[in-house]
mmCIF file of C-alpha atoms in Angstrom:
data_model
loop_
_atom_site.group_PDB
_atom_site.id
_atom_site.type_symbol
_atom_site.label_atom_id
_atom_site.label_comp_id
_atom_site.label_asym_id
_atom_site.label_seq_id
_atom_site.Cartn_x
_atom_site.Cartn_y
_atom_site.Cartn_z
ATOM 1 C CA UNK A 7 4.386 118.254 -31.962
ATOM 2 C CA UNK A 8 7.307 115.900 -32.257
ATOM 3 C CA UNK A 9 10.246 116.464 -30.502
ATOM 4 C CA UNK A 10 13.027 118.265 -32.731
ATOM 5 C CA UNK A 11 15.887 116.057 -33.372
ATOM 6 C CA UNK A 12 18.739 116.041 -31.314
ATOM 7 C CA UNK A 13 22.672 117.124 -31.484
ATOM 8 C CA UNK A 14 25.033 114.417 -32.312
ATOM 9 C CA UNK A 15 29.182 113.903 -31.765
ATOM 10 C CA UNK A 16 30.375 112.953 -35.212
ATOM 11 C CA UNK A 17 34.615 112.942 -34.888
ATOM 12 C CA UNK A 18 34.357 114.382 -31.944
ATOM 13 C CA UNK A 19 32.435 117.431 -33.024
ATOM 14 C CA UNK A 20 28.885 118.373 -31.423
ATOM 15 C CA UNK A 21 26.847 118.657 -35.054
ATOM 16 C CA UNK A 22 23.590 119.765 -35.997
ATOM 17 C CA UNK A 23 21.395 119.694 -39.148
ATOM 18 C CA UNK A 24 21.961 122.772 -41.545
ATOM 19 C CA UNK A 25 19.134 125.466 -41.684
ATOM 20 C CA UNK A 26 17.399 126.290 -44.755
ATOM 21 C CA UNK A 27 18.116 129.964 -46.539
ATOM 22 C CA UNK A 28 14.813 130.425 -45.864
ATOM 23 C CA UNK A 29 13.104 133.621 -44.258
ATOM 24 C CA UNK A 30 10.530 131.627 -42.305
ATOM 25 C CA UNK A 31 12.914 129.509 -40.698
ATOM 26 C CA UNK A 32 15.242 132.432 -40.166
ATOM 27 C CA UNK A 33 12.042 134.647 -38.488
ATOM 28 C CA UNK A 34 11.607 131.026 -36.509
ATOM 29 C CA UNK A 35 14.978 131.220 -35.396
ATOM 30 C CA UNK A 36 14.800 134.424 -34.057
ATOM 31 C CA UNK A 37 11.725 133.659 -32.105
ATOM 32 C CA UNK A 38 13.477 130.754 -30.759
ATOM 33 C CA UNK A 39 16.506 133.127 -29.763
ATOM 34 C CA UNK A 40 13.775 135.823 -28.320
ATOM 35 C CA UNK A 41 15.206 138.307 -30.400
ATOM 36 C CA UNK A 42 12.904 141.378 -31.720
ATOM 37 C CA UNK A 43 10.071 140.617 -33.762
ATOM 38 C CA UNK A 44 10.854 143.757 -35.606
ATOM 39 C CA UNK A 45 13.784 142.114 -37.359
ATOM 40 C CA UNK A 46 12.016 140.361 -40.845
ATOM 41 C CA UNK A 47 13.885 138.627 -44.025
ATOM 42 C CA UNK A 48 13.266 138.843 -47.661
ATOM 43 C CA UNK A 49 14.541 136.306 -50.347
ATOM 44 C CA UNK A 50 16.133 138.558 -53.111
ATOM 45 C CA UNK A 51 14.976 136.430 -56.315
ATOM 46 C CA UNK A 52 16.957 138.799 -58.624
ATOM 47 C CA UNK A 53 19.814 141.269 -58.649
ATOM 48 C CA UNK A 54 18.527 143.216 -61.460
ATOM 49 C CA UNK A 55 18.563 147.120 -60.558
ATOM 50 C CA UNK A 56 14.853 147.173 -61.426
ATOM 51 C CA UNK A 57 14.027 144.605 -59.123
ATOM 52 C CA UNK A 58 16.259 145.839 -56.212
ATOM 53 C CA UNK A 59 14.778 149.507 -56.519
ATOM 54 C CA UNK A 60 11.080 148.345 -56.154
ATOM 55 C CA UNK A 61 11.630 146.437 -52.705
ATOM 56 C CA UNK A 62 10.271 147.954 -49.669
ATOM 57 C CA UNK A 63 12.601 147.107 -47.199
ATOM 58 C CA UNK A 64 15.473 149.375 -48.333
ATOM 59 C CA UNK A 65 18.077 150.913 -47.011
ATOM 60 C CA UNK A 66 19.015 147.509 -45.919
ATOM 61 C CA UNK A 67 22.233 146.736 -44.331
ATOM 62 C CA UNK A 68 22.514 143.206 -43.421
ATOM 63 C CA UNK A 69 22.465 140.368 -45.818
ATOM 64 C CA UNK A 70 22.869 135.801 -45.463
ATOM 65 C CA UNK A 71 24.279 134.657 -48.409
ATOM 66 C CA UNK A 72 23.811 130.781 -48.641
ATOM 67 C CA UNK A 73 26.330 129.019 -51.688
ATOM 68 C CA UNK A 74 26.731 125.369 -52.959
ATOM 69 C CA UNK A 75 30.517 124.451 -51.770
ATOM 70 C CA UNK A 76 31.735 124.705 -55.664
ATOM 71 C CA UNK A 77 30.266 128.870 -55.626
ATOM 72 C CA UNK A 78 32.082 129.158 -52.035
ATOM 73 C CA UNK A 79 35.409 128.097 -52.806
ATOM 74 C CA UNK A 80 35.326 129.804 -56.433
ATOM 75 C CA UNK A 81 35.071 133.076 -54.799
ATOM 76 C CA UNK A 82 36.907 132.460 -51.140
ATOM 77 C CA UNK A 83 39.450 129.900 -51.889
ATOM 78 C CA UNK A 84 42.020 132.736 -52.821
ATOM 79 C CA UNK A 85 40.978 135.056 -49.626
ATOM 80 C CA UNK A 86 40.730 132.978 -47.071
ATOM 81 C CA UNK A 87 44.523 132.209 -46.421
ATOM 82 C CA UNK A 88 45.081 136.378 -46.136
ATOM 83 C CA UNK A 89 43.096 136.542 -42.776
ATOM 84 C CA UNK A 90 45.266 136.829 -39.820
ATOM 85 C CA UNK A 91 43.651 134.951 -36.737
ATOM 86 C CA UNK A 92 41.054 137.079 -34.984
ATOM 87 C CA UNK A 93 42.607 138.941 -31.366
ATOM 88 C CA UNK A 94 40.172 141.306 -30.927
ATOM 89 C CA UNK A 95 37.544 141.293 -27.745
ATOM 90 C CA UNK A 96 36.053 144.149 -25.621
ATOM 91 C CA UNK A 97 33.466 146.209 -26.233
ATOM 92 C CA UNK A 98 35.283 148.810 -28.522
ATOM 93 C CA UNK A 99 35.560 146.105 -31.625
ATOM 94 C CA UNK A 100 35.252 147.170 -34.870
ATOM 95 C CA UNK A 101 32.340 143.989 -35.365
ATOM 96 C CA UNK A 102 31.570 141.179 -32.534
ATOM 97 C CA UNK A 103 33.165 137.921 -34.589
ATOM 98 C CA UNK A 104 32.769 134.535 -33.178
ATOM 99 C CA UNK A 105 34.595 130.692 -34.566
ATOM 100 C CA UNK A 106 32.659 128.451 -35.993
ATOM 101 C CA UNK A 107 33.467 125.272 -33.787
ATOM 102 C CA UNK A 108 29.859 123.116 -33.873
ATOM 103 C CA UNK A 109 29.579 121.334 -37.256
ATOM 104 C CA UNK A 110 26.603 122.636 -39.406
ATOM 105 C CA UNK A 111 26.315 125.806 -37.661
ATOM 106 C CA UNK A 112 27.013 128.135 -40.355
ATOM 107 C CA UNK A 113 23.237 129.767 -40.378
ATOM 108 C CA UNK A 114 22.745 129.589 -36.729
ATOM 109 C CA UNK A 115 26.289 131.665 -36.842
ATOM 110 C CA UNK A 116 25.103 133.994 -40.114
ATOM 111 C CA UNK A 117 22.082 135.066 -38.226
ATOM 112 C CA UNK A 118 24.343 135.389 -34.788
ATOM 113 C CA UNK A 119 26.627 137.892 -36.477
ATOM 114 C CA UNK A 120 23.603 139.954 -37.746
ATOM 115 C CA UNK A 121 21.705 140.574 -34.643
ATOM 116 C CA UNK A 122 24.874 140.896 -32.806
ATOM 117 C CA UNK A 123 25.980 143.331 -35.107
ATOM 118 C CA UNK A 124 23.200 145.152 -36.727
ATOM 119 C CA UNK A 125 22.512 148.378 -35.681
ATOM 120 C CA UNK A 126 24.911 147.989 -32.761
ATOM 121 C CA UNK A 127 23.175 144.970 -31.724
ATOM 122 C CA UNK A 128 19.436 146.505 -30.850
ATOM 123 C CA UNK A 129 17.173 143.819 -32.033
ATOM 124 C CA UNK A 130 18.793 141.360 -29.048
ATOM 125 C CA UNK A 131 16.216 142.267 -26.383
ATOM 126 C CA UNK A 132 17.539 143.417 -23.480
ATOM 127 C CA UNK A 133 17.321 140.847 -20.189
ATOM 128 C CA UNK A 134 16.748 137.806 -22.531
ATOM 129 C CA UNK A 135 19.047 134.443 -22.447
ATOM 130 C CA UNK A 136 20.206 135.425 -25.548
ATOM 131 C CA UNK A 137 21.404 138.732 -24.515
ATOM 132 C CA UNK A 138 23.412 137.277 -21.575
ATOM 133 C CA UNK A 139 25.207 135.558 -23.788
ATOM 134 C CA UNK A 140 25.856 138.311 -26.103
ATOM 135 C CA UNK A 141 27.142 140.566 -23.133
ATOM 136 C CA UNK A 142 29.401 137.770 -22.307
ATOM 137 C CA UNK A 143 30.924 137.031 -25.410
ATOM 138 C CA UNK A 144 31.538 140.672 -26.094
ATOM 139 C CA UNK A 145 34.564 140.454 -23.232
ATOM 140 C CA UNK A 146 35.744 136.742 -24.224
ATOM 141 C CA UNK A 147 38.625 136.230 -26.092
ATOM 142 C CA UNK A 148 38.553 134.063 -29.364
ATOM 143 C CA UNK A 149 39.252 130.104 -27.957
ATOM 144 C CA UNK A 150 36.625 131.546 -24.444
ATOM 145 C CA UNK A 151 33.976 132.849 -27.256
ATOM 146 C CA UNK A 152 33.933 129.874 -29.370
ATOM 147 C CA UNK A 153 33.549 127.385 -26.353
ATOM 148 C CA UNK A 154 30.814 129.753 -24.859
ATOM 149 C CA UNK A 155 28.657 129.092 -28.222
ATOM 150 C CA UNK A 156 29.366 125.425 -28.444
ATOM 151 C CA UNK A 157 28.156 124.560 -24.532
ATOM 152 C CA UNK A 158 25.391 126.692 -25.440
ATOM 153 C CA UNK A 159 22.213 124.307 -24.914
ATOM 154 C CA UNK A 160 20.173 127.447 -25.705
ATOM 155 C CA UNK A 161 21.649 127.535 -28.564
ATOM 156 C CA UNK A 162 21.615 124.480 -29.409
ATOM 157 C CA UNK A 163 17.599 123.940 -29.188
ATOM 158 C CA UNK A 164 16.967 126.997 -30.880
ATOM 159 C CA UNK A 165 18.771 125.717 -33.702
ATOM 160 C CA UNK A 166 17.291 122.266 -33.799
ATOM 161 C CA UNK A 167 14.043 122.875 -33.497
ATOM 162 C CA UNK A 168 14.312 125.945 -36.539
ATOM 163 C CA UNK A 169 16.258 123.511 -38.823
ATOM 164 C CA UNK A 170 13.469 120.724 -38.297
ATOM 165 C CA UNK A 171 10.774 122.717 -39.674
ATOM 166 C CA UNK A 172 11.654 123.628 -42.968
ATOM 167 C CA UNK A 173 10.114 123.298 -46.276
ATOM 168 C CA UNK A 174 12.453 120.316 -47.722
ATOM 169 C CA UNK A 175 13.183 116.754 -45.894
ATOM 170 C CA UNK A 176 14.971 117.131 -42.622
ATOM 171 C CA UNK A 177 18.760 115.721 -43.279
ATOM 172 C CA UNK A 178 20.621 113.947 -40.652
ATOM 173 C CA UNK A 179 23.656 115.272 -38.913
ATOM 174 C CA UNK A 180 25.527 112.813 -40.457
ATOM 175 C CA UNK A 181 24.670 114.015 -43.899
ATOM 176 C CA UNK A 182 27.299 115.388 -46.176
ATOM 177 C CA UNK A 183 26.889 120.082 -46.314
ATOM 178 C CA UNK A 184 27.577 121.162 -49.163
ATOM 179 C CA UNK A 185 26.243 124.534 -48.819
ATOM 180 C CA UNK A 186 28.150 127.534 -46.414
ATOM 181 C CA UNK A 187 26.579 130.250 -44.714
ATOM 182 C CA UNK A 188 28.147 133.327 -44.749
ATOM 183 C CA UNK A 189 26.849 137.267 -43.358
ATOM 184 C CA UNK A 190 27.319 140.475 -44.386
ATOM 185 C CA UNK A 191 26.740 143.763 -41.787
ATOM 186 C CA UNK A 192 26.911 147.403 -42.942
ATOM 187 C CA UNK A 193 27.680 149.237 -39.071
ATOM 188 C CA UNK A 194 29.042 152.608 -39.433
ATOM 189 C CA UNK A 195 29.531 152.738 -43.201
ATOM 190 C CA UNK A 196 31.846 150.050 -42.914
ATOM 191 C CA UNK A 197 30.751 147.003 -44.787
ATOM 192 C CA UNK A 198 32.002 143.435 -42.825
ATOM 193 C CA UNK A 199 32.010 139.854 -44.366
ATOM 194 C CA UNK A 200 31.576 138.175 -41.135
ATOM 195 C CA UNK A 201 32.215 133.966 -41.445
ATOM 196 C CA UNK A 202 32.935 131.350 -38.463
ATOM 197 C CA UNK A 203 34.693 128.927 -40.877
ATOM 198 C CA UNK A 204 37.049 132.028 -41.203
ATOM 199 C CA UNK A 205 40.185 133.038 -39.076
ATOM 200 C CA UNK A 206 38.258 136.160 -38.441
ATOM 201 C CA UNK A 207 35.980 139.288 -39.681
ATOM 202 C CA UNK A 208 36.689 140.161 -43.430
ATOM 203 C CA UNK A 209 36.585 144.374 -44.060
ATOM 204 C CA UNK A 210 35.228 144.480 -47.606
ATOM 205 C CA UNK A 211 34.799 148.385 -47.838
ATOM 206 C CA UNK A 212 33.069 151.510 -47.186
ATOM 207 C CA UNK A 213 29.745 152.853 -48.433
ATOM 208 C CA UNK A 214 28.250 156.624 -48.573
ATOM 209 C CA UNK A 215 25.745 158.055 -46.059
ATOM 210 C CA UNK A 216 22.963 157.530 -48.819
ATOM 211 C CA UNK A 217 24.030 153.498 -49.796
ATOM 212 C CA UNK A 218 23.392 150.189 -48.886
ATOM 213 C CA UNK A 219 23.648 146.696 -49.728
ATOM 214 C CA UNK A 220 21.457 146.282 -52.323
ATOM 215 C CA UNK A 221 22.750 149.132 -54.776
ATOM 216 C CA UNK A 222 25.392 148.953 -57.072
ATOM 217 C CA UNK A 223 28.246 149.399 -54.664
ATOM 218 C CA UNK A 224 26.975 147.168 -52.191
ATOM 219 C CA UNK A 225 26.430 144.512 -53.641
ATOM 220 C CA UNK A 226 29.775 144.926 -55.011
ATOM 221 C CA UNK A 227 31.069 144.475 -51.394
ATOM 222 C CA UNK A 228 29.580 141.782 -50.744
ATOM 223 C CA UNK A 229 27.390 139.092 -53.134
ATOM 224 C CA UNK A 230 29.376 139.876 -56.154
ATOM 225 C CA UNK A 231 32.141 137.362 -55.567
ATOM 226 C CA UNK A 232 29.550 134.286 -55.312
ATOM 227 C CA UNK A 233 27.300 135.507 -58.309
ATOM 228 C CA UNK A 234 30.034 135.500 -60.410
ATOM 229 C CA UNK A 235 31.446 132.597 -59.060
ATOM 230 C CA UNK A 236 27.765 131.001 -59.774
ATOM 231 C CA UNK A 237 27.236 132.253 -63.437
ATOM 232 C CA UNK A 238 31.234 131.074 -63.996
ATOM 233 C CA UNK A 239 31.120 127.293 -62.673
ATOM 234 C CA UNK A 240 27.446 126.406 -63.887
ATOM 235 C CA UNK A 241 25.730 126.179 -60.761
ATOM 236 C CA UNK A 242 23.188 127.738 -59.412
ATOM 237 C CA UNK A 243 22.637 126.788 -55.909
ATOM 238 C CA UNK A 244 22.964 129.871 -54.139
ATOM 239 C CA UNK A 245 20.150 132.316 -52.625
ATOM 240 C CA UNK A 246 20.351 135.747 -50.886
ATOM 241 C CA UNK A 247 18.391 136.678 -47.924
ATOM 242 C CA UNK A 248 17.858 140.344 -47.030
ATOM 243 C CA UNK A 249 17.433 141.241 -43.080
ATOM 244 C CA UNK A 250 15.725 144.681 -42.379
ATOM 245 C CA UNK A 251 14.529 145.647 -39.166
ATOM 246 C CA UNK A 252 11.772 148.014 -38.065
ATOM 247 C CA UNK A 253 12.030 151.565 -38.471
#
């Protein structure tokens, strides 16, 4: 097997290629990251009720939401400026947030926020590299966190060799993104937009004992905005991946 390509400085800026939306890269991420086997994706082709009630995954509290740059800014451009920078650190946070600092990072840092978050962070297996750094981020502060990510050559590999093995053409670093990543966590029946391109975690609302993402109200907290946004500007690059873990 060919070696993945490699990392490259563009401005100044360690970049890598962007990941597909894509469940089997995403499970091939996590295997690269040694996180639980027991965590699996789903591509949600439809938001329909009567597609949504027949999946087999539900409840499911964790979703990636992948959006053409024209979708992203429709629905964020108005939000973005009302987050305060991010303070928080310890391990009594509401949600573990990290910044965005490598360039083209967005899924590598959509799928970080899950498994950090979801279900208090269980499907990071316990004595792995990956949980190291998790423990140590946890008690970093914001500018500490970021650079603990970006010096990450863990990290870094993980990524490269996942976003080389896709189903479409492998782009360059160099290549213009136009599509964000962006990750949604349901912990405690809060329901968190969490976003490295953002100044820090987004609290979109609260859901009953018996909700998730995928009903009515969920989605309402959290892929609403970019669907509308989608059906409104006339494009229709956007997918929805669904994370559910083993029960």
């Amino acid at each position: 097997m060919a070696a993945p390509p490699q990392a490259e400085i563009i401005d100044g800026i360690k970049t890598f290629i962007p990941l597909e939306n894509n469940p089997d890269v995403m499970k091939l991420l996590c295997e690269n990251l040694q996180i639980s086997g027991d965590l699996d994706f789903h591509d949600i082709i439809s938001t329909s009720p009567e597609f949504l009630q027949e999946c087999y995954f539900r409840p499911c509290h964790a979703l990636i939401v992948l959006a053409d740059r024209t979708i992203y800014q429709a629905a964020r451009s108005a939000v973005e400026p009302t987050i305060s920078e991010y303070k928080g650190s310890g391990p009594d946070e509401p949600v573990l947030w990290m910044k965005q600092t490598i360039g083209h990072a967005c899924g590598l840092m959509a799928l970080l926020h899950v498994v950090f978050n979801l279900e208090g962070g269980r499907y990071v297996r316990p004595g792995t590299e990956i949980d190291a750094l998790r423990q140590e981020a946890i008690h970093l502060g914001l500018t500490e966190r970021a650079q603990l990510l970006y010096d990450s050559k863990f990290l870094e590999q993980a990524h490269m060799d996942a976003a080389s093995r896709g189903s479409s053409n492998v782009p360059s670093p160099r290549d213009d993104n136009r599509h964000h990543f962006l990750a949604f966590v349901q912990k405690d029946g809060k329901v968190w937009e969490l976003n490295g391109g953002m100044n820090g975690p987004l609290f979109r609302g609260e859901l009953g004992e018996r909700e998730d993402l995928l009903n009515e109200r969920g989605l309402e907290l959290t892929a609403q905005d970019f669907l509308i946004a989608a059906e409104q500007s006339g494009c229709d690059e956007m997918s929805i991946v669904a994370i559910s873990g083993g029960r």
